[in-house]
Amino acid sequence: MHLPGFILFLATVATGVTFGSAQEEQPILFAATQNTDPAKGIYTYKLNTTDGSLTQWAITPLSFATGGTNPTYLQETTDKKYDGKPLIYALNRATGIGYVSAMTLNANGKLDLLNTQQMLGGSPAHITLSPNEDFVAVANYAGSLSLFPLYENGTVAPETYYEAFPNGSRVAMDQQATGHIHSTRWLPNSNHVVAFDLGGDTLLQYELDTTAQTLKKLEPVYRPPGSGPRHSVLSTNGDYLYVTDEISNTVGVYKINQQTSLLESPAIQNITTLPANFTTTSTAADIHLSKNGKFVYVSNRGHNSIAIYAINEVDDTLAPLGWESTRGRTPRGFTIYEDWLIVANQASDDMYVFKVDEQTGLLTYTGNSYEIDGAVCLYVSKYAF
């Protein structure tokens, strides 16, 4: 018997997780949902990378963390492991209260809770890992920013930084009377993080102090009044940041200064996410980059579409290529894995799979659609079964 191989075989059987083996594996799609049914919460699906079809695997109920309901966002580690498994962090909320939980995926497709920490802010909307995976930053739509250190094993330590934003830009009063931190983004080659204040039309820049376990304020960058910055994605080379504006339905393109690792202001481009002849109410939501880094995609809630842009090879500005219907209502979240784009329509409770043309960037509906209640966040995991 070849002992090292036998040990590896036993480890694979014990965990139910394989990484880079020769076996036929299927990537795992996670879908976080917001609904009132306690039997529903975070769904797992197996993704067939041949035809883009999904097979529902399991559901981790809403009650996965004490007091929490409505998982709003998920984030997974790249390097940090718990018992050899990547960690998954989930935001969940009850009335006026927010929680962050650390979990791992088991061989039955459900999430095993490791621990939970309550935060001072309410309505958590987005979570990101610091570059060294030793902190998580949490954006709270209720108007605050939180920082949590991670223990050595990846579980969540108590909150060490909290900042509230009581004042908005007051341009769109229904959404900007107060601050609304909607997401964060860590900038390359640094400990700098940007918090996107939808209510204040501001990109708030900070430096992480790992010793003091706090965030230090840096020079902010301002979006045009009434924009409502929501989400972002980095270019493949890390030199540019693309920012979606929920209220003005635009994408702002920012250059990242290579000496300071901060955003340069103003934006080098602001471009609409909607067709010129569309006049009905719509709000921009999610944004992602194609696998080859040549195309940007943005979801429009109201127009109910994915806007498609080509990235200019010289200056990284965007040129619109068209719009693909999401075939449902309110596409809040979507994800791209290899050549598959999967979008969840929150209001129509469904999910659709599209094939991405790597040459043109255009989308083709695969015919694969699924019912799912109130999905708000999708991502394809590093786990494979």
Coordinates of C-alpha atoms in Angstrom, one line a residue:
M1 CA 0.0 0.0 0.0
H2 CA 1.2 3.5 -0.9
L3 CA 0.7 5.2 2.5
P4 CA 0.6 8.9 1.5
G5 CA -2.0 8.3 -1.1
F6 CA -4.1 6.2 1.3
I7 CA -4.0 9.0 3.9
L8 CA -5.1 11.5 1.3
F9 CA -8.0 9.2 0.3
L10 CA -9.1 9.0 3.9
A11 CA -8.9 12.8 4.4
T12 CA -11.1 13.2 1.3
V13 CA -13.7 10.8 2.5
A14 CA -13.7 12.3 6.0
T15 CA -14.3 15.8 4.9
G16 CA -16.4 15.2 1.8
V17 CA -14.4 18.0 0.2
T18 CA -11.8 17.8 -2.6
F19 CA -9.6 20.4 -4.1
G20 CA -8.0 19.9 -7.5
S21 CA -8.5 16.1 -7.6
A22 CA -8.8 14.1 -10.7
Q23 CA -12.4 13.1 -9.8
E24 CA -15.3 14.6 -11.6
E25 CA -16.3 17.5 -9.4
Q26 CA -19.1 20.1 -9.6
P27 CA -18.7 23.6 -8.2
I28 CA -21.1 24.7 -5.6
L29 CA -23.4 27.7 -6.0
F30 CA -24.5 29.4 -2.8
A31 CA -27.7 31.5 -2.8
A32 CA -28.7 33.7 0.2
T33 CA -32.4 34.5 0.4
Q34 CA -34.6 37.0 2.2
N35 CA -38.0 35.6 3.1
T36 CA -40.2 34.8 6.1
D37 CA -40.2 31.0 5.9
P38 CA -37.9 29.7 8.7
A39 CA -37.2 26.5 6.7
K40 CA -35.5 28.6 4.0
G41 CA -32.3 30.5 4.1
I42 CA -29.0 29.7 2.3
Y43 CA -29.4 27.3 -0.7
T44 CA -26.6 25.2 -2.2
Y45 CA -26.6 23.9 -5.8
K46 CA -24.3 21.8 -7.8
L47 CA -23.3 23.5 -11.1
N48 CA -22.9 21.4 -14.2
T49 CA -20.1 23.2 -16.1
T50 CA -21.0 21.4 -19.3
D51 CA -24.5 22.8 -19.8
G52 CA -24.9 25.4 -17.0
S53 CA -27.6 23.4 -15.3
L54 CA -28.1 23.6 -11.5
T55 CA -29.1 20.8 -9.1
Q56 CA -30.5 21.9 -5.8
W57 CA -28.5 20.2 -3.0
A58 CA -29.5 21.5 0.4
I59 CA -30.9 24.4 2.4
T60 CA -29.4 25.8 5.6
P61 CA -32.4 27.3 7.4
L62 CA -32.7 31.0 8.3
S63 CA -32.2 30.1 12.0
F64 CA -28.6 29.1 11.4
A65 CA -27.5 31.8 13.8
T66 CA -29.1 32.7 17.1
G67 CA -31.6 35.6 16.6
G68 CA -30.7 36.1 13.0
T69 CA -32.9 35.9 9.9
N70 CA -32.6 36.9 6.3
P71 CA -29.0 36.2 5.2
T72 CA -28.0 39.2 3.1
Y73 CA -24.5 38.5 1.9
L74 CA -21.8 35.7 1.8
Q75 CA -18.0 35.8 1.6
E76 CA -15.6 32.9 1.5
T77 CA -11.9 32.7 2.4
T78 CA -9.2 31.9 -0.2
D79 CA -6.3 30.8 2.0
K80 CA -7.6 30.6 5.6
K81 CA -9.0 27.2 6.5
Y82 CA -10.9 25.7 9.4
D83 CA -10.1 22.0 9.8
G84 CA -8.9 22.1 6.2
K85 CA -12.0 23.7 4.8
P86 CA -12.5 27.3 3.5
L87 CA -14.6 29.5 5.8
I88 CA -17.8 31.1 4.8
Y89 CA -19.0 34.3 6.5
A90 CA -22.7 35.2 6.3
L91 CA -24.5 38.4 7.3
N92 CA -27.9 37.9 8.9
R93 CA -30.3 40.2 10.5
A94 CA -33.3 40.6 12.8
T95 CA -35.3 43.8 13.4
G96 CA -32.7 46.5 14.0
I97 CA -29.9 44.0 14.8
G98 CA -27.1 42.6 12.7
Y99 CA -25.0 39.5 13.0
V100 CA -21.9 38.0 11.3
S101 CA -21.4 34.3 11.4
A102 CA -18.5 32.0 10.5
M103 CA -19.4 28.6 8.9
T104 CA -18.0 25.7 6.9
L105 CA -19.8 23.5 4.4
N106 CA -20.4 19.8 5.3
A107 CA -20.7 16.8 3.0
N108 CA -24.5 17.0 3.0
G109 CA -24.5 20.5 1.4
K110 CA -25.5 22.4 4.6
L111 CA -23.5 24.9 6.5
D112 CA -22.1 24.2 10.0
L113 CA -22.1 27.2 12.3
L114 CA -18.8 27.9 14.0
N115 CA -19.7 31.1 15.8
T116 CA -21.7 34.4 15.6
Q117 CA -21.0 37.9 16.7
Q118 CA -23.6 40.7 17.0
M119 CA -22.8 44.1 15.6
L120 CA -23.8 47.6 16.7
G121 CA -25.2 48.4 13.3
G122 CA -28.4 47.1 11.8
S123 CA -29.4 45.9 8.3
P124 CA -26.0 44.5 7.3
A125 CA -25.7 44.5 3.5
H126 CA -22.2 43.4 2.5
I127 CA -19.1 41.8 3.9
T128 CA -15.5 41.6 2.6
L129 CA -12.3 40.0 3.8
S130 CA -9.1 42.0 4.3
P131 CA -6.2 41.0 2.0
N132 CA -4.6 38.8 4.7
E133 CA -7.9 37.4 5.7
D134 CA -7.5 38.5 9.3
F135 CA -10.4 41.0 9.4
V136 CA -13.9 41.4 7.9
A137 CA -15.4 44.8 7.0
V138 CA -19.2 45.0 7.2
A139 CA -21.4 47.6 5.5
N140 CA -24.6 48.3 7.2
Y141 CA -27.4 49.8 5.1
A142 CA -28.9 51.4 8.2
G143 CA -25.9 53.8 8.1
S144 CA -22.7 52.4 9.7
L145 CA -19.4 50.6 9.0
S146 CA -18.1 47.8 11.2
L147 CA -14.8 45.9 11.5
F148 CA -14.4 42.5 13.1
P149 CA -11.0 40.8 13.7
L150 CA -10.8 37.0 12.9
Y151 CA -9.3 34.6 15.3
E152 CA -6.4 32.4 14.1
N153 CA -8.9 29.6 13.3
G154 CA -11.1 32.0 11.2
T155 CA -13.9 32.4 13.6
V156 CA -15.2 35.9 14.3
A157 CA -13.9 38.0 17.2
P158 CA -16.0 40.8 18.7
E159 CA -16.4 44.1 16.8
T160 CA -13.5 46.5 17.2
Y161 CA -14.5 49.4 15.0
Y162 CA -17.9 51.1 14.5
E163 CA -18.7 54.3 12.7
A164 CA -22.2 55.7 12.1
F165 CA -23.2 58.0 9.2
P166 CA -26.3 60.0 10.3
N167 CA -26.1 62.5 7.5
G168 CA -26.9 61.9 3.8
S169 CA -26.5 64.2 0.8
R170 CA -30.3 64.7 0.9
V171 CA -30.5 64.9 -2.9
A172 CA -32.9 61.9 -3.2
M173 CA -34.6 62.3 0.1
D174 CA -36.3 58.9 0.1
Q175 CA -32.8 57.2 0.0
Q176 CA -30.4 59.9 1.1
A177 CA -31.8 61.6 4.2
T178 CA -29.1 59.6 6.1
G179 CA -26.0 57.7 5.2
H180 CA -26.4 54.1 3.9
I181 CA -23.1 52.1 3.7
H182 CA -23.9 49.5 1.1
S183 CA -20.6 47.7 0.4
T184 CA -16.8 47.8 0.9
R185 CA -13.9 47.1 -1.4
W186 CA -10.2 46.4 -0.4
L187 CA -7.8 48.0 -2.8
P188 CA -4.8 46.1 -4.2
N189 CA -1.4 46.0 -2.7
S190 CA -2.4 47.8 0.4
N191 CA -4.5 47.7 3.6
H192 CA -6.8 50.3 2.2
V193 CA -10.6 49.8 2.1
V194 CA -13.3 51.8 0.4
A195 CA -16.8 52.0 1.9
F196 CA -19.6 53.0 -0.5
D197 CA -22.0 55.5 1.1
L198 CA -25.1 55.3 -1.0
G199 CA -26.8 57.9 1.2
G200 CA -23.9 60.4 1.1
D201 CA -22.7 60.0 -2.5
T202 CA -19.3 59.3 -1.0
L203 CA -16.5 56.7 -1.5
L204 CA -15.0 56.7 2.0
Q205 CA -11.3 55.6 2.1
Y206 CA -9.6 54.0 5.1
E207 CA -6.4 52.4 6.1
L208 CA -6.6 49.3 8.3
D209 CA -4.4 49.4 11.4
T210 CA -3.9 45.8 12.2
T211 CA -2.3 46.5 15.6
A212 CA -5.0 48.8 16.9
Q213 CA -7.6 46.8 15.1
T214 CA -9.2 49.9 13.7
L215 CA -9.7 51.9 10.6
K216 CA -8.0 55.3 10.0
K217 CA -9.8 57.8 7.8
L218 CA -8.1 58.9 4.5
E219 CA -9.2 61.3 1.8
P220 CA -12.8 60.6 0.6
V221 CA -13.9 60.7 -3.0
Y222 CA -17.2 62.1 -4.0
R223 CA -19.7 60.8 -6.6
P224 CA -21.9 63.3 -8.4
P225 CA -24.8 64.5 -6.2
G226 CA -27.7 62.0 -6.2
S227 CA -25.7 59.1 -7.5
G228 CA -26.0 56.6 -4.7
P229 CA -22.8 54.4 -5.0
R230 CA -23.7 50.8 -4.3
H231 CA -21.3 48.1 -5.5
S232 CA -17.9 47.8 -7.2
V233 CA -15.5 45.5 -9.1
L234 CA -11.8 45.8 -9.7
S235 CA -10.2 45.5 -13.2
T236 CA -8.1 42.3 -13.7
N237 CA -4.9 44.3 -13.4
G238 CA -6.1 46.0 -10.3
D239 CA -5.5 49.5 -11.8
Y240 CA -9.1 50.5 -12.1
L241 CA -12.3 50.4 -10.0
Y242 CA -15.8 50.3 -11.5
V243 CA -18.6 51.6 -9.2
T244 CA -22.3 51.2 -9.7
D245 CA -24.6 54.0 -8.7
E246 CA -28.0 52.8 -7.6
I247 CA -30.0 56.0 -7.9
S248 CA -28.5 57.6 -11.0
N249 CA -28.1 54.3 -12.9
T250 CA -24.5 54.9 -13.8
V251 CA -21.1 53.3 -13.6
G252 CA -18.1 55.4 -12.5
V253 CA -14.6 54.4 -13.6
Y254 CA -11.8 55.3 -11.2
K255 CA -8.1 55.0 -11.7
I256 CA -6.2 53.6 -8.6
N257 CA -2.9 55.5 -8.0
Q258 CA -0.1 53.0 -8.0
Q259 CA 2.0 54.9 -5.5
T260 CA -0.6 55.7 -2.9
S261 CA -3.0 52.7 -3.6
L262 CA -5.9 55.2 -3.3
L263 CA -8.6 56.3 -5.8
E264 CA -7.8 59.2 -8.0
S265 CA -10.6 61.8 -8.3
P266 CA -12.6 62.6 -10.4
A267 CA -13.8 59.5 -12.2
I268 CA -12.4 59.2 -15.7
Q269 CA -15.8 58.1 -16.9
N270 CA -19.5 58.1 -15.9
I271 CA -21.7 56.0 -18.1
T272 CA -25.4 55.1 -17.9
T273 CA -26.5 51.5 -17.2
L274 CA -29.8 52.0 -19.1
P275 CA -30.8 52.4 -22.8
A276 CA -31.5 55.9 -23.9
N277 CA -35.1 55.3 -24.7
F278 CA -35.9 53.8 -21.2
T279 CA -37.9 56.2 -19.0
T280 CA -39.4 54.0 -16.3
T281 CA -38.0 53.8 -12.8
S282 CA -35.0 51.5 -12.4
T283 CA -32.1 51.2 -10.0
A284 CA -28.6 49.7 -10.7
A285 CA -27.5 46.9 -8.4
D286 CA -24.7 44.3 -8.8
I287 CA -21.6 44.5 -10.9
H288 CA -19.1 41.8 -12.0
L289 CA -16.2 41.2 -14.4
S290 CA -16.0 38.5 -17.0
K291 CA -13.5 35.7 -16.5
N292 CA -11.2 37.1 -19.2
G293 CA -11.4 40.6 -17.7
K294 CA -12.6 42.1 -21.0
F295 CA -16.2 42.8 -20.1
V296 CA -18.2 44.4 -17.3
Y297 CA -21.8 43.4 -16.4
V298 CA -24.3 45.4 -14.3
S299 CA -27.8 44.4 -13.2
N300 CA -30.7 46.8 -13.5
R301 CA -33.8 46.5 -11.3
G302 CA -36.8 47.9 -13.1
H303 CA -35.4 47.6 -16.6
N304 CA -34.8 44.0 -15.4
S305 CA -31.7 43.5 -17.4
I306 CA -27.9 42.9 -17.4
A307 CA -26.1 45.8 -19.0
I308 CA -23.0 44.6 -20.9
Y309 CA -19.9 46.7 -21.5
A310 CA -16.6 46.2 -23.3
I311 CA -13.4 47.4 -21.5
N312 CA -11.2 49.6 -23.6
E313 CA -7.7 48.0 -23.8
V314 CA -6.0 51.3 -23.6
D315 CA -7.7 53.3 -20.9
D316 CA -10.1 50.8 -19.3
T317 CA -13.2 53.0 -20.0
L318 CA -16.4 51.2 -20.9
A319 CA -18.3 51.0 -24.2
P320 CA -21.9 49.6 -24.0
L321 CA -22.6 46.5 -26.0
G322 CA -26.2 45.9 -25.1
W323 CA -28.7 44.6 -22.6
E324 CA -29.9 41.1 -21.8
S325 CA -33.3 40.6 -20.2
T326 CA -33.0 38.7 -16.9
R327 CA -36.5 37.1 -17.6
G328 CA -37.7 38.1 -14.2
R329 CA -38.2 41.1 -11.9
T330 CA -35.6 42.9 -9.7
P331 CA -32.3 41.2 -10.5
R332 CA -30.5 42.2 -7.2
G333 CA -27.6 39.8 -7.3
F334 CA -25.8 37.7 -9.9
T335 CA -22.5 35.9 -10.2
I336 CA -20.1 34.8 -13.0
Y337 CA -18.3 31.5 -12.9
E338 CA -16.1 30.6 -15.9
D339 CA -18.4 31.2 -18.8
W340 CA -21.7 31.1 -16.9
L341 CA -23.6 34.1 -15.6
I342 CA -26.3 33.2 -13.0
V343 CA -28.8 35.9 -12.0
A344 CA -31.4 35.9 -9.3
N345 CA -34.6 37.9 -9.7
Q346 CA -35.6 38.8 -6.1
A347 CA -39.2 40.0 -6.8
S348 CA -40.2 37.2 -9.2
D349 CA -38.5 34.5 -7.1
D350 CA -36.5 32.9 -9.9
M351 CA -33.0 32.3 -11.1
Y352 CA -31.7 32.1 -14.7
V353 CA -28.4 30.8 -16.2
F354 CA -26.7 32.4 -19.2
K355 CA -23.7 31.5 -21.3
V356 CA -21.1 34.2 -21.7
D357 CA -19.4 34.5 -25.1
E358 CA -15.8 35.1 -24.2
Q359 CA -15.2 36.8 -27.6
T360 CA -18.1 39.2 -27.8
G361 CA -19.2 39.4 -24.1
L362 CA -22.8 38.8 -25.1
L363 CA -25.1 36.5 -23.1
T364 CA -27.2 33.6 -24.4
Y365 CA -30.0 32.1 -22.3
T366 CA -29.3 28.4 -21.7
G367 CA -32.9 27.4 -21.0
N368 CA -32.0 26.7 -17.4
S369 CA -34.3 28.4 -14.9
Y370 CA -35.2 27.7 -11.3
E371 CA -37.7 28.9 -8.6
I372 CA -36.1 30.3 -5.5
D373 CA -37.7 32.7 -3.0
G374 CA -36.1 36.1 -2.6
A375 CA -32.5 35.4 -3.6
V376 CA -30.3 38.4 -3.0
C377 CA -26.7 37.1 -3.1
L378 CA -25.1 34.4 -5.3
Y379 CA -21.6 33.2 -5.5
V380 CA -19.8 30.0 -6.7
S381 CA -17.7 28.5 -4.0
K382 CA -14.2 27.0 -3.9
Y383 CA -15.8 23.9 -2.5
A384 CA -16.4 21.1 -5.0
F385 CA -18.2 17.8 -4.5

